């Protein structure tokens, strides 16, 4: 009798352990995707920045484009609007929210592949979450070129005008005001008043400019796949937004020429070939292809 009781007790104990093990395995699997998204957000964070002053790609590109004292971008810059939308797509990809569909056996071109929502977890950024919501809910999916146009409001289809993200520059500037980088003023331009956002924290702007300069000068590695993904994206997207030269303006002539020469080396890369290499952000190269086609 005692032996039977021991056997029964042992059987119950083994079953209990098996159930606990299965539950733990299931919890581990369910948490895997969240961990991957979290890693996507954290791996590209600037280690030297505090949490309050970490900037998104959109904010960095806008900050490079803003005139320090005047607090607005050049009236002649007609590239920054679409450039900022491209920044949003790449930022979402870097955070593990978006990816391109599989290239398939015939290997579709980057611009033929659709943008897929990988995770709809909130990013904590209103603009990014708004763009992510549009992409997630759109069926059938659209490609990168279409999303840049739709988010910019550049469409002839009135049924797709609701995709446009409005007042993007103003909303990004307000984010930078909240982060203590800019301030808000009103300026009179004869026929109208305009809200401007002059620079108030020059340290953060200088740090951003130095990061861009160092990436093609002191820290140049002559291989885009050895560069930090976020810095590489910043350089390419800042060029597409026509604000990159602002970061090189303070340089001496020799340094300026060298920096621009190396930037052109990056711009001459073929997105299709680069995206086929291991450990790359395919969506970033698709955005680059959209701006250089």
XYZ file of C-alpha atoms in Angstrom:
293
model
C 0.000 0.000 0.000
C 2.829 2.298 0.937
C 4.565 1.518 -2.379
C 1.404 2.333 -4.376
C 1.036 5.642 -2.554
C 4.647 6.560 -3.352
C 4.194 5.680 -7.025
C 1.011 7.764 -7.219
C 2.718 10.674 -5.501
C 5.659 10.455 -7.898
C 3.345 10.372 -10.916
C 1.455 13.463 -9.737
C 4.723 15.271 -9.107
C 6.032 14.464 -12.600
C 2.773 15.628 -14.179
C 2.899 18.866 -12.201
C 6.464 19.506 -13.327
C 5.521 18.775 -16.938
C 2.615 21.230 -16.795
C 4.827 23.915 -15.266
C 7.497 23.321 -17.903
C 4.956 23.577 -20.737
C 3.515 26.778 -19.269
C 6.978 28.287 -18.944
C 7.807 27.355 -22.548
C 4.570 28.916 -23.777
C 5.240 32.115 -21.846
C 8.756 32.240 -23.274
C 7.435 31.921 -26.830
C 4.777 34.601 -26.352
C 7.363 36.952 -24.930
C 9.804 36.336 -27.769
C 8.170 38.753 -30.162
C 7.925 41.464 -27.508
C 11.613 41.001 -26.698
C 12.510 41.302 -30.389
C 10.536 44.547 -30.693
C 12.147 45.860 -27.522
C 15.606 45.039 -28.846
C 14.748 46.814 -32.100
C 13.965 49.932 -30.106
C 16.956 49.788 -27.814
C 19.814 48.639 -30.043
C 20.018 51.905 -31.963
C 19.620 54.299 -29.039
C 22.417 56.833 -28.625
C 24.297 55.672 -25.562
C 25.455 59.164 -24.655
C 21.990 60.725 -24.669
C 19.638 60.859 -21.742
C 16.148 59.501 -22.208
C 14.721 63.017 -22.548
C 17.033 64.003 -25.413
C 16.944 60.901 -27.610
C 15.723 62.051 -30.994
C 13.904 60.168 -33.702
C 15.201 60.226 -37.275
C 12.458 62.711 -38.172
C 13.459 65.052 -35.354
C 17.144 64.814 -36.275
C 16.484 65.610 -39.937
C 14.218 68.534 -39.016
C 16.791 69.844 -36.540
C 19.464 69.774 -39.250
C 17.123 71.713 -41.539
C 16.010 74.377 -39.057
C 17.822 77.713 -38.986
C 19.129 78.166 -35.445
C 18.037 81.764 -34.841
C 15.099 82.072 -37.218
C 13.534 78.754 -36.168
C 12.172 77.610 -39.538
C 13.360 75.607 -42.539
C 14.322 77.158 -45.852
C 11.321 78.269 -47.919
C 13.090 76.827 -50.971
C 13.360 73.310 -49.566
C 10.669 71.240 -51.275
C 12.275 67.876 -50.392
C 11.954 67.810 -46.612
C 8.240 66.983 -46.567
C 8.610 63.648 -48.363
C 11.970 63.109 -46.641
C 10.336 63.212 -43.220
C 7.775 60.597 -44.309
C 10.626 58.372 -45.420
C 12.201 58.884 -41.996
C 9.009 57.624 -40.356
C 9.051 54.389 -42.337
C 12.716 53.750 -41.519
C 12.229 54.660 -37.845
C 9.366 52.163 -37.607
C 11.531 49.520 -39.275
C 14.419 50.187 -36.877
C 11.988 49.768 -33.975
C 10.830 46.399 -35.260
C 7.350 47.538 -36.331
C 7.618 47.307 -40.139
C 9.330 45.116 -42.701
C 9.156 44.360 -46.408
C 7.334 41.283 -47.637
C 9.517 38.361 -48.720
C 11.234 38.892 -52.059
C 10.068 35.521 -53.371
C 11.733 33.064 -55.735
C 11.900 35.579 -58.575
C 13.276 38.185 -56.150
C 10.997 41.196 -56.528
C 12.622 44.608 -56.642
C 12.596 46.694 -53.458
C 9.978 49.090 -54.807
C 7.705 46.239 -55.889
C 7.596 44.685 -52.425
C 4.820 45.645 -50.009
C 5.307 47.109 -46.541
C 4.101 44.702 -43.854
C 3.235 45.465 -40.232
C 5.477 43.269 -38.104
C 4.207 44.507 -34.742
C 1.491 47.025 -33.822
C 2.871 47.671 -30.338
C 2.682 51.432 -29.581
C 5.930 53.335 -30.025
C 5.102 56.180 -27.656
C 5.382 58.681 -30.532
C 2.060 60.019 -31.830
C 3.225 60.512 -35.427
C 4.813 57.073 -35.639
C 1.760 55.401 -34.131
C -0.511 57.249 -36.561
C 1.535 56.082 -39.550
C 1.734 52.538 -38.152
C -2.057 52.430 -37.756
C -2.577 53.428 -41.401
C -0.139 50.784 -42.639
C -1.571 48.033 -40.461
C -5.183 48.688 -41.495
C -4.558 49.053 -45.235
C -5.452 46.042 -47.373
C -4.052 45.182 -49.794
C -0.667 46.494 -48.577
C 1.154 49.301 -50.389
C 4.836 49.627 -51.325
C 7.326 52.137 -49.911
C 6.937 54.641 -52.744
C 3.160 54.673 -52.315
C 3.388 55.165 -48.555
C 5.733 58.144 -48.882
C 3.263 59.742 -51.295
C 0.160 58.841 -49.274
C 1.576 60.080 -45.959
C 2.629 63.298 -47.733
C -0.844 63.768 -49.252
C 0.562 63.508 -52.777
C -2.247 61.517 -54.345
C -4.918 62.181 -56.948
C -7.266 59.676 -55.344
C -9.679 61.546 -53.026
C -10.452 58.280 -51.210
C -6.836 58.121 -50.020
C -6.447 61.680 -48.775
C -7.160 60.551 -45.214
C -3.725 58.903 -45.132
C -2.018 62.300 -45.155
C -0.205 63.195 -41.945
C -0.824 66.900 -41.442
C 1.379 69.581 -39.869
C 4.271 67.148 -39.524
C 7.008 69.789 -39.231
C 5.061 71.755 -36.625
C 4.314 68.622 -34.604
C 7.948 67.512 -34.728
C 9.066 70.986 -33.681
C 6.691 70.817 -30.695
C 8.258 67.484 -29.749
C 11.652 69.181 -29.789
C 10.262 72.019 -27.663
C 9.057 69.448 -25.107
C 12.529 67.870 -25.130
C 14.107 71.248 -24.403
C 15.846 71.571 -27.761
C 13.772 74.385 -29.281
C 11.571 77.197 -28.044
C 8.438 78.777 -29.553
C 8.096 82.350 -30.845
C 5.800 84.362 -33.107
C 7.301 86.262 -36.025
C 5.632 88.777 -38.305
C 6.280 88.418 -42.042
C 4.432 91.535 -43.270
C 1.405 89.688 -44.670
C 1.129 87.007 -42.012
C 2.309 85.839 -38.607
C 4.186 82.569 -38.321
C 5.052 80.376 -35.367
C 8.799 79.712 -35.313
C 10.983 77.468 -33.196
C 14.486 78.904 -32.610
C 17.212 76.719 -31.141
C 17.494 76.935 -27.366
C 19.788 73.983 -26.571
C 22.830 74.292 -28.810
C 24.561 71.334 -27.119
C 22.147 68.793 -28.587
C 22.357 70.368 -32.050
C 26.168 70.389 -31.894
C 26.180 66.760 -30.774
C 23.970 65.829 -33.747
C 26.148 67.756 -36.213
C 29.321 66.187 -34.793
C 27.792 62.711 -35.074
C 27.125 63.272 -38.770
C 30.566 64.795 -39.381
C 32.433 62.055 -37.496
C 30.627 59.310 -39.392
C 32.275 60.403 -42.653
C 35.531 61.786 -41.219
C 37.149 60.505 -37.986
C 34.934 57.392 -37.737
C 34.701 56.608 -41.455
C 34.847 52.822 -42.014
C 34.493 52.731 -45.813
C 31.829 50.030 -45.556
C 28.130 50.878 -45.098
C 27.463 47.517 -43.438
C 29.926 48.296 -40.656
C 28.313 51.665 -40.000
C 25.682 52.130 -37.315
C 22.332 51.532 -39.039
C 20.728 54.618 -37.556
C 23.625 56.899 -38.509
C 23.696 55.490 -42.046
C 19.936 56.073 -42.355
C 20.355 59.621 -41.006
C 22.981 60.504 -43.618
C 20.999 59.082 -46.535
C 17.670 60.563 -45.420
C 19.187 63.952 -44.557
C 20.539 64.068 -48.107
C 17.117 63.119 -49.530
C 15.618 65.924 -47.423
C 18.233 68.400 -48.718
C 19.537 69.272 -45.233
C 22.763 67.237 -45.041
C 25.064 70.016 -46.207
C 23.985 72.087 -43.194
C 25.930 69.649 -41.008
C 29.083 70.152 -43.085
C 28.875 73.954 -43.382
C 31.163 74.613 -40.344
C 33.962 72.414 -41.757
C 37.174 73.678 -43.319
C 37.326 73.386 -47.117
C 39.486 70.241 -47.126
C 37.319 68.476 -44.569
C 34.154 69.567 -46.384
C 35.399 68.170 -49.692
C 36.410 64.883 -48.044
C 33.092 64.568 -46.219
C 31.069 65.185 -49.377
C 33.238 62.767 -51.345
C 32.485 60.013 -48.837
C 28.792 60.876 -48.783
C 28.713 60.495 -52.556
C 30.347 57.101 -52.109
C 27.304 56.099 -50.035
C 24.864 57.673 -52.484
C 26.364 55.729 -55.385
C 25.603 52.392 -53.740
C 22.928 50.307 -55.464
C 20.044 49.676 -53.035
C 19.094 46.367 -54.663
C 22.587 44.932 -54.169
C 23.017 46.347 -50.671
C 19.652 45.012 -49.485
C 20.611 41.485 -50.565
C 23.513 41.387 -48.095
C 23.091 39.834 -44.630
C 21.958 41.748 -41.538
C 20.626 44.797 -43.383
C 17.489 46.869 -43.008
C 15.768 46.152 -46.321
C 13.096 48.782 -45.771
C 15.722 51.504 -45.368
C 17.250 50.599 -48.728
C 13.755 50.577 -50.255
C 13.228 54.149 -49.017
C 16.619 55.141 -50.468
C 15.611 53.525 -53.766
C 12.344 55.488 -53.744
C 14.225 58.791 -53.432
C 16.906 57.966 -56.000
C 14.862 56.314 -58.732
